[in-house]
């Protein structure tokens, strides 16, 4: 099982997350590319640290929305979104190569992630840009999403992720962060859910029903209270359960 975290999201004098503590706990790092978060120095430092720890680097692509941290859904033309994705891929790939690393996969961020679960037009623009940049680049995303379906049709390796610290509706979708209880903070509860996802491919929904969730990777959030302790507990719990930890990339 792969463990991924969204990292490199600091910008200028603004700091977000605990990257130094999270990096040793994950096998894949989804690094912000400067449009929703991140800046050149942060990208460089994050890629260098990931490379030194043998953690795979992914391009964490978002809307061009620094002020909103990429959490606001934007209406963009095909060409505008195509260009924004291409720009971010090139920026992170250049920085990564400078420190001996490479961009090994793509994962979307925030509103763009949510939008492309169902919006085939925006998903097509994203995949067209990835295809133009690197036809073999793996794509990590939400199972059953339009994004992964279009990526698979285009010949990209696709991988699904699950969230041990997020509440699920019975239909397999995530409870929005704006709702109470959407994010789980108890380390024991999150660890139990992570082990169940990794070993049984299932999770308990908010109504108590058990739903199947296919996952090649578990996302560990690094920007919630106690996130490092939770991530450490999840990693230890998976290892104790006999789950081999390695990147899908």
mmCIF file of C-alpha atoms in Angstrom:
data_model
loop_
_atom_site.group_PDB
_atom_site.id
_atom_site.type_symbol
_atom_site.label_atom_id
_atom_site.label_comp_id
_atom_site.label_asym_id
_atom_site.label_seq_id
_atom_site.Cartn_x
_atom_site.Cartn_y
_atom_site.Cartn_z
ATOM 1 C CA UNK A 1 0.000 0.000 0.000
ATOM 2 C CA UNK A 2 1.159 3.485 -0.849
ATOM 3 C CA UNK A 3 0.878 6.384 1.597
ATOM 4 C CA UNK A 4 0.658 9.824 -0.007
ATOM 5 C CA UNK A 5 0.486 13.306 1.450
ATOM 6 C CA UNK A 6 -0.019 16.748 -0.054
ATOM 7 C CA UNK A 7 3.192 18.668 0.651
ATOM 8 C CA UNK A 8 5.109 21.766 -0.413
ATOM 9 C CA UNK A 9 2.094 23.982 0.194
ATOM 10 C CA UNK A 10 3.886 26.860 1.917
ATOM 11 C CA UNK A 11 4.230 30.138 0.021
ATOM 12 C CA UNK A 12 6.612 32.997 0.757
ATOM 13 C CA UNK A 13 6.367 33.791 4.466
ATOM 14 C CA UNK A 14 3.158 31.743 4.800
ATOM 15 C CA UNK A 15 3.719 28.247 6.199
ATOM 16 C CA UNK A 16 1.296 25.358 5.859
ATOM 17 C CA UNK A 17 1.730 21.810 7.125
ATOM 18 C CA UNK A 18 4.650 19.982 8.710
ATOM 19 C CA UNK A 19 6.509 18.695 5.685
ATOM 20 C CA UNK A 20 9.733 17.753 7.478
ATOM 21 C CA UNK A 21 7.826 15.504 9.880
ATOM 22 C CA UNK A 22 5.466 14.043 7.260
ATOM 23 C CA UNK A 23 8.009 13.126 4.582
ATOM 24 C CA UNK A 24 9.612 10.220 6.486
ATOM 25 C CA UNK A 25 6.151 8.721 7.038
ATOM 26 C CA UNK A 26 4.967 8.587 3.428
ATOM 27 C CA UNK A 27 6.003 6.769 0.271
ATOM 28 C CA UNK A 28 4.693 9.397 -2.175
ATOM 29 C CA UNK A 29 4.692 13.200 -1.888
ATOM 30 C CA UNK A 30 2.205 15.220 -3.935
ATOM 31 C CA UNK A 31 4.012 18.548 -4.301
ATOM 32 C CA UNK A 32 2.181 21.825 -5.001
ATOM 33 C CA UNK A 33 3.315 23.411 -8.254
ATOM 34 C CA UNK A 34 2.949 27.112 -7.544
ATOM 35 C CA UNK A 35 -0.582 27.875 -8.715
ATOM 36 C CA UNK A 36 -2.758 26.932 -5.738
ATOM 37 C CA UNK A 37 0.167 26.862 -3.299
ATOM 38 C CA UNK A 38 3.938 26.542 -3.226
ATOM 39 C CA UNK A 39 6.711 28.681 -4.652
ATOM 40 C CA UNK A 40 10.011 27.892 -6.428
ATOM 41 C CA UNK A 41 12.088 27.577 -3.257
ATOM 42 C CA UNK A 42 9.453 25.486 -1.468
ATOM 43 C CA UNK A 43 9.179 23.222 -4.507
ATOM 44 C CA UNK A 44 12.951 22.851 -4.632
ATOM 45 C CA UNK A 45 13.283 22.092 -0.913
ATOM 46 C CA UNK A 46 10.415 19.576 -0.971
ATOM 47 C CA UNK A 47 11.701 17.717 -4.033
ATOM 48 C CA UNK A 48 15.215 17.581 -2.595
ATOM 49 C CA UNK A 49 14.001 16.218 0.750
ATOM 50 C CA UNK A 50 11.767 13.652 -0.971
ATOM 51 C CA UNK A 51 14.626 12.486 -3.163
ATOM 52 C CA UNK A 52 16.934 12.077 -0.161
ATOM 53 C CA UNK A 53 14.298 9.965 1.615
ATOM 54 C CA UNK A 54 13.502 7.882 -1.506
ATOM 55 C CA UNK A 55 9.949 9.231 -1.550
ATOM 56 C CA UNK A 56 8.302 9.470 -4.974
ATOM 57 C CA UNK A 57 7.372 12.947 -6.190
ATOM 58 C CA UNK A 58 3.981 13.693 -7.683
ATOM 59 C CA UNK A 59 2.744 16.887 -9.321
ATOM 60 C CA UNK A 60 -0.113 18.224 -7.191
ATOM 61 C CA UNK A 61 -2.031 20.293 -9.713
ATOM 62 C CA UNK A 62 -4.650 22.877 -8.825
ATOM 63 C CA UNK A 63 -6.563 25.830 -10.185
ATOM 64 C CA UNK A 64 -4.563 29.075 -10.523
ATOM 65 C CA UNK A 65 -5.952 30.369 -7.211
ATOM 66 C CA UNK A 66 -3.312 31.219 -4.609
ATOM 67 C CA UNK A 67 -5.703 33.494 -2.724
ATOM 68 C CA UNK A 68 -8.244 30.706 -2.331
ATOM 69 C CA UNK A 69 -5.738 27.850 -1.895
ATOM 70 C CA UNK A 70 -7.303 26.164 -4.903
ATOM 71 C CA UNK A 71 -10.506 25.440 -2.997
ATOM 72 C CA UNK A 72 -12.769 27.528 -5.249
ATOM 73 C CA UNK A 73 -14.121 25.879 -8.374
ATOM 74 C CA UNK A 74 -13.223 27.976 -11.423
ATOM 75 C CA UNK A 75 -14.905 28.156 -14.803
ATOM 76 C CA UNK A 76 -12.014 27.761 -17.255
ATOM 77 C CA UNK A 77 -11.930 27.136 -20.979
ATOM 78 C CA UNK A 78 -10.360 23.954 -22.244
ATOM 79 C CA UNK A 79 -7.309 25.858 -23.472
ATOM 80 C CA UNK A 80 -6.861 27.822 -20.240
ATOM 81 C CA UNK A 81 -6.995 24.704 -18.056
ATOM 82 C CA UNK A 82 -4.790 22.788 -20.518
ATOM 83 C CA UNK A 83 -2.187 25.555 -20.293
ATOM 84 C CA UNK A 84 -2.379 25.800 -16.498
ATOM 85 C CA UNK A 85 -1.804 22.065 -16.099
ATOM 86 C CA UNK A 86 1.047 22.049 -18.611
ATOM 87 C CA UNK A 87 2.681 25.024 -16.878
ATOM 88 C CA UNK A 88 2.576 23.331 -13.484
ATOM 89 C CA UNK A 89 3.934 20.040 -14.797
ATOM 90 C CA UNK A 90 6.855 21.745 -16.485
ATOM 91 C CA UNK A 91 7.672 23.854 -13.435
ATOM 92 C CA UNK A 92 7.789 20.973 -10.971
ATOM 93 C CA UNK A 93 9.536 18.619 -13.390
ATOM 94 C CA UNK A 94 12.309 21.153 -13.977
ATOM 95 C CA UNK A 95 12.799 21.722 -10.252
ATOM 96 C CA UNK A 96 12.725 17.987 -9.528
ATOM 97 C CA UNK A 97 15.353 17.207 -12.165
ATOM 98 C CA UNK A 98 17.649 19.855 -10.698
ATOM 99 C CA UNK A 99 17.905 17.824 -7.475
ATOM 100 C CA UNK A 100 18.014 14.372 -9.080
ATOM 101 C CA UNK A 101 14.326 13.575 -8.692
ATOM 102 C CA UNK A 102 11.530 13.307 -11.253
ATOM 103 C CA UNK A 103 7.778 13.733 -11.467
ATOM 104 C CA UNK A 104 6.468 10.187 -11.102
ATOM 105 C CA UNK A 105 2.704 10.744 -11.014
ATOM 106 C CA UNK A 106 -0.048 13.372 -11.017
ATOM 107 C CA UNK A 107 -2.712 14.106 -8.401
ATOM 108 C CA UNK A 108 -5.182 16.975 -8.503
ATOM 109 C CA UNK A 109 -5.894 19.329 -5.612
ATOM 110 C CA UNK A 110 -8.953 20.749 -3.900
ATOM 111 C CA UNK A 111 -11.716 22.086 -6.117
ATOM 112 C CA UNK A 112 -10.101 20.758 -9.292
ATOM 113 C CA UNK A 113 -9.934 17.282 -7.732
ATOM 114 C CA UNK A 114 -13.608 17.461 -6.762
ATOM 115 C CA UNK A 115 -14.717 19.008 -10.064
ATOM 116 C CA UNK A 116 -13.092 16.347 -12.230
ATOM 117 C CA UNK A 117 -14.807 13.518 -10.395
ATOM 118 C CA UNK A 118 -17.883 14.289 -12.521
ATOM 119 C CA UNK A 119 -16.966 17.090 -14.954
ATOM 120 C CA UNK A 120 -15.752 15.289 -18.079
ATOM 121 C CA UNK A 121 -14.908 18.523 -19.899
ATOM 122 C CA UNK A 122 -12.458 19.759 -17.300
ATOM 123 C CA UNK A 123 -11.149 16.234 -16.762
ATOM 124 C CA UNK A 124 -10.485 15.979 -20.516
ATOM 125 C CA UNK A 125 -8.495 19.225 -20.486
ATOM 126 C CA UNK A 126 -6.382 18.000 -17.577
ATOM 127 C CA UNK A 127 -5.661 14.631 -19.187
ATOM 128 C CA UNK A 128 -4.948 16.205 -22.584
ATOM 129 C CA UNK A 129 -2.255 18.352 -20.972
ATOM 130 C CA UNK A 130 -0.747 15.418 -19.092
ATOM 131 C CA UNK A 131 -0.834 13.362 -22.292
ATOM 132 C CA UNK A 132 0.934 16.125 -24.201
ATOM 133 C CA UNK A 133 3.632 16.362 -21.552
ATOM 134 C CA UNK A 134 4.187 12.664 -20.798
ATOM 135 C CA UNK A 135 1.892 9.994 -22.300
ATOM 136 C CA UNK A 136 2.987 7.413 -19.723
ATOM 137 C CA UNK A 137 2.618 9.496 -16.555
ATOM 138 C CA UNK A 138 0.520 7.713 -13.881
ATOM 139 C CA UNK A 139 -2.589 9.483 -12.570
ATOM 140 C CA UNK A 140 -3.787 9.129 -8.967
ATOM 141 C CA UNK A 141 -7.386 10.028 -8.214
ATOM 142 C CA UNK A 142 -10.794 9.183 -6.821
ATOM 143 C CA UNK A 143 -12.110 5.725 -7.789
ATOM 144 C CA UNK A 144 -14.803 5.842 -10.441
ATOM 145 C CA UNK A 145 -14.065 9.458 -11.320
ATOM 146 C CA UNK A 146 -14.339 10.942 -14.798
ATOM 147 C CA UNK A 147 -10.674 11.876 -14.494
ATOM 148 C CA UNK A 148 -9.456 8.301 -14.022
ATOM 149 C CA UNK A 149 -11.805 6.993 -16.705
ATOM 150 C CA UNK A 150 -10.520 9.464 -19.278
ATOM 151 C CA UNK A 151 -6.917 8.906 -18.197
ATOM 152 C CA UNK A 152 -7.300 5.149 -18.643
ATOM 153 C CA UNK A 153 -8.833 5.598 -22.100
ATOM 154 C CA UNK A 154 -5.842 7.765 -23.028
ATOM 155 C CA UNK A 155 -3.443 5.006 -21.991
ATOM 156 C CA UNK A 156 -2.217 6.382 -18.664
ATOM 157 C CA UNK A 157 -1.665 4.035 -15.724
ATOM 158 C CA UNK A 158 -4.393 4.925 -13.215
ATOM 159 C CA UNK A 159 -4.402 4.421 -9.469
ATOM 160 C CA UNK A 160 -7.186 4.977 -6.950
ATOM 161 C CA UNK A 161 -6.849 6.553 -3.527
ATOM 162 C CA UNK A 162 -8.886 6.401 -0.341
ATOM 163 C CA UNK A 163 -9.064 8.596 2.743
ATOM 164 C CA UNK A 164 -8.888 6.964 6.156
ATOM 165 C CA UNK A 165 -9.433 10.298 7.907
ATOM 166 C CA UNK A 166 -12.488 11.389 5.893
ATOM 167 C CA UNK A 167 -16.107 10.404 6.390
ATOM 168 C CA UNK A 168 -17.847 8.614 3.495
ATOM 169 C CA UNK A 169 -21.457 8.697 2.367
ATOM 170 C CA UNK A 170 -23.093 5.312 1.610
ATOM 171 C CA UNK A 171 -22.692 5.972 -2.136
ATOM 172 C CA UNK A 172 -18.893 6.038 -1.757
ATOM 173 C CA UNK A 173 -18.462 9.803 -2.006
ATOM 174 C CA UNK A 174 -16.763 11.935 0.636
ATOM 175 C CA UNK A 175 -18.670 14.025 3.144
ATOM 176 C CA UNK A 176 -17.817 17.677 2.309
ATOM 177 C CA UNK A 177 -15.334 19.325 4.651
ATOM 178 C CA UNK A 178 -17.936 21.989 5.370
ATOM 179 C CA UNK A 179 -20.033 19.434 7.259
ATOM 180 C CA UNK A 180 -19.404 18.475 10.879
ATOM 181 C CA UNK A 181 -17.562 15.188 11.268
ATOM 182 C CA UNK A 182 -16.200 15.196 7.731
ATOM 183 C CA UNK A 183 -12.597 14.972 8.958
ATOM 184 C CA UNK A 184 -11.625 12.357 11.559
ATOM 185 C CA UNK A 185 -8.914 13.333 14.044
ATOM 186 C CA UNK A 186 -8.664 10.371 16.423
ATOM 187 C CA UNK A 187 -5.469 8.439 15.644
ATOM 188 C CA UNK A 188 -6.852 5.063 16.747
ATOM 189 C CA UNK A 189 -10.003 5.433 14.658
ATOM 190 C CA UNK A 190 -8.105 6.589 11.578
ATOM 191 C CA UNK A 191 -5.570 3.761 11.938
ATOM 192 C CA UNK A 192 -8.323 1.165 12.236
ATOM 193 C CA UNK A 193 -9.965 2.521 9.090
ATOM 194 C CA UNK A 194 -6.643 2.579 7.227
ATOM 195 C CA UNK A 195 -5.934 -1.060 8.057
ATOM 196 C CA UNK A 196 -9.448 -2.052 7.010
ATOM 197 C CA UNK A 197 -9.087 -0.200 3.709
ATOM 198 C CA UNK A 198 -5.704 -1.784 3.007
ATOM 199 C CA UNK A 199 -6.589 -5.348 3.994
ATOM 200 C CA UNK A 200 -10.296 -5.619 3.155
ATOM 201 C CA UNK A 201 -10.932 -2.814 0.674
ATOM 202 C CA UNK A 202 -13.856 -1.441 2.630
ATOM 203 C CA UNK A 203 -14.862 1.424 4.917
ATOM 204 C CA UNK A 204 -17.754 2.163 7.264
ATOM 205 C CA UNK A 205 -19.982 4.972 5.963
ATOM 206 C CA UNK A 206 -21.694 7.617 8.102
ATOM 207 C CA UNK A 207 -24.899 5.547 8.295
ATOM 208 C CA UNK A 208 -23.016 2.481 9.561
ATOM 209 C CA UNK A 209 -23.111 0.584 6.283
ATOM 210 C CA UNK A 210 -19.949 -1.064 4.966
ATOM 211 C CA UNK A 211 -19.002 -0.006 1.459
ATOM 212 C CA UNK A 212 -16.285 -1.300 -0.882
ATOM 213 C CA UNK A 213 -13.502 1.180 -1.633
ATOM 214 C CA UNK A 214 -10.710 0.168 -3.997
ATOM 215 C CA UNK A 215 -7.450 1.862 -3.082
ATOM 216 C CA UNK A 216 -3.875 1.724 -4.335
ATOM 217 C CA UNK A 217 -2.925 4.602 -2.060
ATOM 218 C CA UNK A 218 -4.088 6.114 1.215
ATOM 219 C CA UNK A 219 -3.958 9.898 1.570
ATOM 220 C CA UNK A 220 -2.554 11.272 4.821
ATOM 221 C CA UNK A 221 -3.442 14.905 5.458
ATOM 222 C CA UNK A 222 -0.611 16.990 6.862
ATOM 223 C CA UNK A 223 -2.551 20.166 7.621
ATOM 224 C CA UNK A 224 -5.061 19.033 10.258
ATOM 225 C CA UNK A 225 -4.545 19.107 14.055
ATOM 226 C CA UNK A 226 -2.319 16.245 15.201
ATOM 227 C CA UNK A 227 -1.783 15.100 11.623
ATOM 228 C CA UNK A 228 1.800 13.935 12.136
ATOM 229 C CA UNK A 229 0.841 11.774 15.128
ATOM 230 C CA UNK A 230 -2.063 10.334 13.141
ATOM 231 C CA UNK A 231 0.178 9.593 10.150
ATOM 232 C CA UNK A 232 2.752 7.902 12.373
ATOM 233 C CA UNK A 233 0.044 5.751 13.958
ATOM 234 C CA UNK A 234 -1.345 4.794 10.538
ATOM 235 C CA UNK A 235 2.064 3.766 9.234
ATOM 236 C CA UNK A 236 2.778 1.710 12.368
ATOM 237 C CA UNK A 237 -0.661 0.108 12.247
ATOM 238 C CA UNK A 238 -0.315 -0.909 8.611
ATOM 239 C CA UNK A 239 3.111 -2.396 9.226
ATOM 240 C CA UNK A 240 1.814 -4.328 12.230
ATOM 241 C CA UNK A 241 -0.987 -5.696 10.059
ATOM 242 C CA UNK A 242 1.564 -7.014 7.574
ATOM 243 C CA UNK A 243 0.838 -4.425 4.892
ATOM 244 C CA UNK A 244 3.926 -3.720 2.784
ATOM 245 C CA UNK A 245 4.424 -0.011 2.272
ATOM 246 C CA UNK A 246 5.701 1.072 -1.118
ATOM 247 C CA UNK A 247 4.812 3.688 -3.708
ATOM 248 C CA UNK A 248 2.518 2.735 -6.567
ATOM 249 C CA UNK A 249 4.714 4.882 -8.848
#
